[in-house]
XYZ file of C-alpha atoms in Angstrom:
342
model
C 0.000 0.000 0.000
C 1.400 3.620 -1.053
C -0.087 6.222 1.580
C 0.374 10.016 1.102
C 0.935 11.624 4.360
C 0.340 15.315 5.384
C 1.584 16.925 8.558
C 0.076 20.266 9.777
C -0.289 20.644 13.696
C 1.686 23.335 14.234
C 4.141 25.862 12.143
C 5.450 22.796 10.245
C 4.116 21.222 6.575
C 5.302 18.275 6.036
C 4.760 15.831 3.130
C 5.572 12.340 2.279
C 4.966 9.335 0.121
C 5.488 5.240 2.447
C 4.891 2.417 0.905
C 4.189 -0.843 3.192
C 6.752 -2.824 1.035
C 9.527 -0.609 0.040
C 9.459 2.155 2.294
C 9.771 5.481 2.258
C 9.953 6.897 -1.357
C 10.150 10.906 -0.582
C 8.994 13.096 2.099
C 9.514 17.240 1.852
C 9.046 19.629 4.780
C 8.652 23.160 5.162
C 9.340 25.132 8.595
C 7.529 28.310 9.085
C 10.926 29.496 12.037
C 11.316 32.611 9.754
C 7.738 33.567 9.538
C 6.959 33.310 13.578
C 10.727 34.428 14.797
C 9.691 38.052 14.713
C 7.044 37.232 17.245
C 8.919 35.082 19.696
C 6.088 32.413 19.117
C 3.693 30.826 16.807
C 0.778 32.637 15.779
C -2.077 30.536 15.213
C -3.678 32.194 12.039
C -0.608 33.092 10.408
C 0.584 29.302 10.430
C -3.154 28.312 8.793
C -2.519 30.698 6.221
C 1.061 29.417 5.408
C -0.306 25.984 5.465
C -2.741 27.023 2.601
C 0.361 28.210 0.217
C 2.650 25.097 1.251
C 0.594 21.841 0.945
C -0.106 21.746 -3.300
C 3.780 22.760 -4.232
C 4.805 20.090 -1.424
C 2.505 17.157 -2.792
C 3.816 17.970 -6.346
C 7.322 18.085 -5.154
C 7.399 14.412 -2.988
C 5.554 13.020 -6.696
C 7.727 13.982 -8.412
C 10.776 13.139 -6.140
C 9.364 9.812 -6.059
C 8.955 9.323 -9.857
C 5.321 8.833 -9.720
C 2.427 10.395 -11.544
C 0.230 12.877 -9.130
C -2.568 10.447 -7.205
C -1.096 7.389 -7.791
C -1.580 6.151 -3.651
C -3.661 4.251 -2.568
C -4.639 5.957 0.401
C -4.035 9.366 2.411
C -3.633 10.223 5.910
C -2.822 13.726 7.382
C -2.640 14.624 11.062
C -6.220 14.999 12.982
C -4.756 16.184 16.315
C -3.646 17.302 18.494
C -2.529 20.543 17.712
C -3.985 24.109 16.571
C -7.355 23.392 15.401
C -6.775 26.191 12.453
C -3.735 24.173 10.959
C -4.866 20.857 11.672
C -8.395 21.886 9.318
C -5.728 23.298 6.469
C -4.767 19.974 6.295
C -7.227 17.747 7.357
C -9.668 19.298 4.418
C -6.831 19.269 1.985
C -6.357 15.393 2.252
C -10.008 14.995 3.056
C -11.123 16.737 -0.279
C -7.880 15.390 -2.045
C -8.668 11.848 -1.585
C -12.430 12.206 -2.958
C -11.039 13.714 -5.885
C -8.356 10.592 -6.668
C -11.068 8.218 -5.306
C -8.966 6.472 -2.396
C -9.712 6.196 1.334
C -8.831 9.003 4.288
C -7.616 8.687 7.240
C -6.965 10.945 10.394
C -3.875 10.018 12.402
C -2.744 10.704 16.172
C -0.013 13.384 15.719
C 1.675 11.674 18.990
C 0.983 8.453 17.395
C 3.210 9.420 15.040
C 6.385 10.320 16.984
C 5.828 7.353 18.661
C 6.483 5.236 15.320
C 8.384 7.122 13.891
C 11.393 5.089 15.024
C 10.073 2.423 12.743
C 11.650 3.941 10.050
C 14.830 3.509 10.383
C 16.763 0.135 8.858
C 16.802 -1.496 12.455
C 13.384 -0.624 14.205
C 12.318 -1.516 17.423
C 10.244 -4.683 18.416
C 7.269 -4.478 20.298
C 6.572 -4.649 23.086
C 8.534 -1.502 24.574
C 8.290 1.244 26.923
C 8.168 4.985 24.768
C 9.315 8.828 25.991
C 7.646 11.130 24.271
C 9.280 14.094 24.754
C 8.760 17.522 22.773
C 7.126 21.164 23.019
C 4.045 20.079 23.875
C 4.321 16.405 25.736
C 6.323 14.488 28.067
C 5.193 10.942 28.316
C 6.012 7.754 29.462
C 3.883 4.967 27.745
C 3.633 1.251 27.619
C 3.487 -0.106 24.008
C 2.651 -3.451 23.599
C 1.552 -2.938 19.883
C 0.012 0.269 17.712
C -2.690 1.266 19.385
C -2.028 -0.492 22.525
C -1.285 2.384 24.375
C -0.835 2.588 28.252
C -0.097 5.415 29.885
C 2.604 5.650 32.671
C 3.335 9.149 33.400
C 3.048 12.330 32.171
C 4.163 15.911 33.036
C 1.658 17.675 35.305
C 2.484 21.379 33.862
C 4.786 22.342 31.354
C 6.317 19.432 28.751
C 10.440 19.582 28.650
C 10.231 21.161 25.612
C 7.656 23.980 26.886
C 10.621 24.364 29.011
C 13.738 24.423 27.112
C 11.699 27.404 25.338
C 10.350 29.259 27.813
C 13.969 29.269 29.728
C 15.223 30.447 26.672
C 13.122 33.184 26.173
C 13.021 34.159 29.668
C 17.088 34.777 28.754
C 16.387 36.750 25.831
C 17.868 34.393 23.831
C 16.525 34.314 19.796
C 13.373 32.094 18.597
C 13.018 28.989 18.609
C 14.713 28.505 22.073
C 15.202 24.941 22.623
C 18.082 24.350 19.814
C 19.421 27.438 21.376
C 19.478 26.347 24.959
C 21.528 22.743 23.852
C 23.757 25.240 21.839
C 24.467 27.510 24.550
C 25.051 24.422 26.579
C 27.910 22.764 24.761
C 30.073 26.222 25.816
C 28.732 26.300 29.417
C 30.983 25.187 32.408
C 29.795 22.642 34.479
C 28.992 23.131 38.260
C 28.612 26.633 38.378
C 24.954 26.388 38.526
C 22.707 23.692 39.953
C 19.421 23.416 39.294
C 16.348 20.499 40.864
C 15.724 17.272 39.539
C 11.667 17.888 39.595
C 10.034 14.752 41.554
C 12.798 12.506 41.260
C 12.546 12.091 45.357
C 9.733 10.565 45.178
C 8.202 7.439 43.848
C 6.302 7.680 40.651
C 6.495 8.351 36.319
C 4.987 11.846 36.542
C 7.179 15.058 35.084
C 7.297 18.465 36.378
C 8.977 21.109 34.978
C 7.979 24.896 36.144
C 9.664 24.485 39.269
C 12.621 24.128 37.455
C 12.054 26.783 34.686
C 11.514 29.134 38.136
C 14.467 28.038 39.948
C 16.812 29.312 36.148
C 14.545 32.290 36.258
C 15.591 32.869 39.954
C 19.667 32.251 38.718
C 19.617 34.361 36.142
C 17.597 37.542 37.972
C 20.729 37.459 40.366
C 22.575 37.576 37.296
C 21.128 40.608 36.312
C 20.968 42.280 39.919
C 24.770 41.701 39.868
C 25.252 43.390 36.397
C 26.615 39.357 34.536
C 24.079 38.978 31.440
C 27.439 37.700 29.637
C 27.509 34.866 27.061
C 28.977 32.385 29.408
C 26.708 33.033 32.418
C 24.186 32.448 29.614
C 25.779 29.785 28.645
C 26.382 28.258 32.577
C 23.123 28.544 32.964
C 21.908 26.390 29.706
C 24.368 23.308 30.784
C 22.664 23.423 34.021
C 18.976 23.830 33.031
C 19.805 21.053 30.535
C 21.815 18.482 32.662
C 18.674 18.933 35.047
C 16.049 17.499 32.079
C 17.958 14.986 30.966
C 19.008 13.337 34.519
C 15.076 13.793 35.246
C 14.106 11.822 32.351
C 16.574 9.488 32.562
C 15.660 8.693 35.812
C 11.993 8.558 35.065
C 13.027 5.781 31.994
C 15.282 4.221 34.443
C 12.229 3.372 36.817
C 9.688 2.923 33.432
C 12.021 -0.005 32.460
C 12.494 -1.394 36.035
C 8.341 -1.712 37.179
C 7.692 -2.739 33.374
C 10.290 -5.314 33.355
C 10.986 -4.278 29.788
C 14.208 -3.984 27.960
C 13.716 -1.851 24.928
C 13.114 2.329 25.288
C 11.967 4.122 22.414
C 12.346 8.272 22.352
C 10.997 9.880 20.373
C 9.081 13.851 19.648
C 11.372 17.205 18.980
C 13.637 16.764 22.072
C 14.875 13.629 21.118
C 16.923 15.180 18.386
C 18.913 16.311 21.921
C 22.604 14.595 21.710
C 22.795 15.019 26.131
C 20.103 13.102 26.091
C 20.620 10.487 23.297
C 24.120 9.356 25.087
C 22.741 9.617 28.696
C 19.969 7.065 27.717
C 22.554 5.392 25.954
C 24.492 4.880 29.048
C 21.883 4.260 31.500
C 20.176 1.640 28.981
C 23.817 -0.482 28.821
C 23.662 -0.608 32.719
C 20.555 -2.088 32.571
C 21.381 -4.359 29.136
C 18.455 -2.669 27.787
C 18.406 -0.971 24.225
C 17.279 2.435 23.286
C 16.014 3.268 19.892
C 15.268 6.790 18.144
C 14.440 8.337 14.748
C 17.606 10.202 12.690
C 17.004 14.295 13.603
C 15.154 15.086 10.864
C 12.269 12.984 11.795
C 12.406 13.739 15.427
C 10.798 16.970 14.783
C 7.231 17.299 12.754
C 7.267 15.783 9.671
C 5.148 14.053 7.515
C 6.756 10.499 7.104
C 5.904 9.807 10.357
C 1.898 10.231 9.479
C 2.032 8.633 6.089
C 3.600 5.338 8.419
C 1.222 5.262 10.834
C -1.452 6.234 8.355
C -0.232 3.303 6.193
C -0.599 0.709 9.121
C -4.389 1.503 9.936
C -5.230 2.236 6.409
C -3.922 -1.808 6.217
C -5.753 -2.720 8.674
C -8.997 -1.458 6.996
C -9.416 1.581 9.121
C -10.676 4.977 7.318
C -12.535 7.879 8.154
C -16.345 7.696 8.437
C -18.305 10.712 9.022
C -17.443 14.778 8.548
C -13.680 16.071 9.551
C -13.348 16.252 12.451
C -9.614 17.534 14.639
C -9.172 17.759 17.923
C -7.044 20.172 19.783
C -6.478 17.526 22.233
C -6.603 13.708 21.981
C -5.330 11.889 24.614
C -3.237 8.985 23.240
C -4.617 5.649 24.930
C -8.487 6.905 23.479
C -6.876 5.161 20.074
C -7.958 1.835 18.991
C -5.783 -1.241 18.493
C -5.404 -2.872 15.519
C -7.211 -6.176 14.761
């Protein structure tokens, strides 16, 4: 089966062409960074809008990367939530109306859903069963995955997501949009020790995340900084290895327990943050000690991206699920509400 898949949650289009037997074919993406930078954040309605003059000239270009004539799939699937509503009807009525016109079945796909597989691209996937992190601006999760759609949850943050955090640290900094590549950045220069930071709800028992105690104990740091007249690079930089060591020992330590109550031995990470190289080699390491294995998708489809949906798209489309009904996105979609395949 050849599945078309469109990405639009956020400030990112993403296109691409899977085929259940040989793969990925193409995939293009688009990031809308330029268009929001100026505004420290996205903005909702210009993101729809930008969605509206990406999608047509990325479908052409992943055809034609591909080699195939326009239409020739044999299904589509584009992301139904969550996200912003506005994007996520860009491109949920693009594929919708799309596949009428080319006469093949639609399908609305868990944007989480497909972080979460997106690992199964790569040339050595994971196996299932295994315990995922999904980690990225808008979720931190822990969830047991004994097969797609067989989702249960462990723990979750109970505020902001890690990368909510790495952002909002950054911007609280003044440092330049987006903030989390900037934060790991600024941390490769920073010297260790200066500043120490909490290891939110690592002293007690449990899977659930916390991070605004931590974004207020760097916002604490760095007004001393300022009362003492030191807003230099390297206290900027100080600060980022510290904020940064502290999120990746929490979530390693979080895994560490995941592993240990589920009695599992494979980890998948996946979502924006686990593009993060601190991260990637402290899982790494902590995964050896245990003789446990940790798996994660090459950078480029860590962030949003539309191979991820045409995969998972492709699986349920093979399994006979498609859409039924009017569109229909949701702005919030909590992951184990999905159903398992037959």
């Amino acid at each position: 089966m050849r599945v078309l898949g469109i990405e639009t949650s956020c400030d990112e289009t993403g296109i691409a062409l899977y085929d259940s037997e040989r793969g990925l074919l193409a995939d293009a993406l688009f990031s809308q960074i330029d268009l929001h930078r100026i505004y420290g954040g996205v903005v909702p309605e210009l993101a729809s809008r930008d969605h509206v003059k990406r999608l047509v000239p990325l479908v052409r270009d992943v055809f034609a990367k591909a080699d195939l004539p326009m239409g020739a799939v044999d299904g589509l699937a584009y992301t139904a939530g969550p996200g912003l509503v506005g994007a996520l009807l860009v491109g949920g009525a693009f594929a919708r109306a799309t596949a009428h016109a080319w006469q093949v079945p639609a399908l609305g796909v868990h944007h989480m859903e497909g972080h979460l597989l997106a690992p199964m691209l790569e040339a050595r996937p994971p196996a299932f069963p295994f315990v995922a992190l999904l980690v990225s601006g808008g979720h931190t999760q822990l969830v047991q995955v004994n097969g797609i759609g067989q989702y249960q949850l462990l723990g979750e943050s109970l505020d902001d997501a890690a990368g909510e955090a790495f952002d909002k640290t950054a911007k609280l900094m003044g440092l330049p949009y987006p903030g989390g590549p900037e934060i790991a950045r600024l941390a490769q220069q920073g010297q260790a020790g200066r500043f120490v930071f909490p290891r939110p709800m690592t002293d007690r028992p449990g899977l659930d995340f916390s991070f605004s105690g931590l974004k207020t104990a760097v916002l604490n740091a760095w007004h001393e900084c300022q009362r003492q007249g030191d807003t230099s690079q390297q206290t900027q930089a100080d600060i980022a290895r510290a904020f940064e060591q502290a999120v990746v020992e929490t979530l390693v330590i979080k895994c560490r327990r995941a592993l240990k109550a589920t009695g599992m031995k494979t980890l998948v990470m996946a979502g924006g943050v686990s593009a993060n190289q601190h991260l990637r080699q402290a899982l790494e390491k902590m995964t050896a000690g245990l003789r446990a294995e940790v798996f994660y998708a090459r950078p480029v489809f860590c962030t949003d991206n539309g191979a991820m949906i045409a995969y998972a798209g492709c699986q349920r489309l093979l399994a006979g699920q498609h859409d039924e009904g009017g569109l229909i996105t949701r702005a919030r979609w909590p992951l184990d509400q999905l159903p398992a395949l037959a």
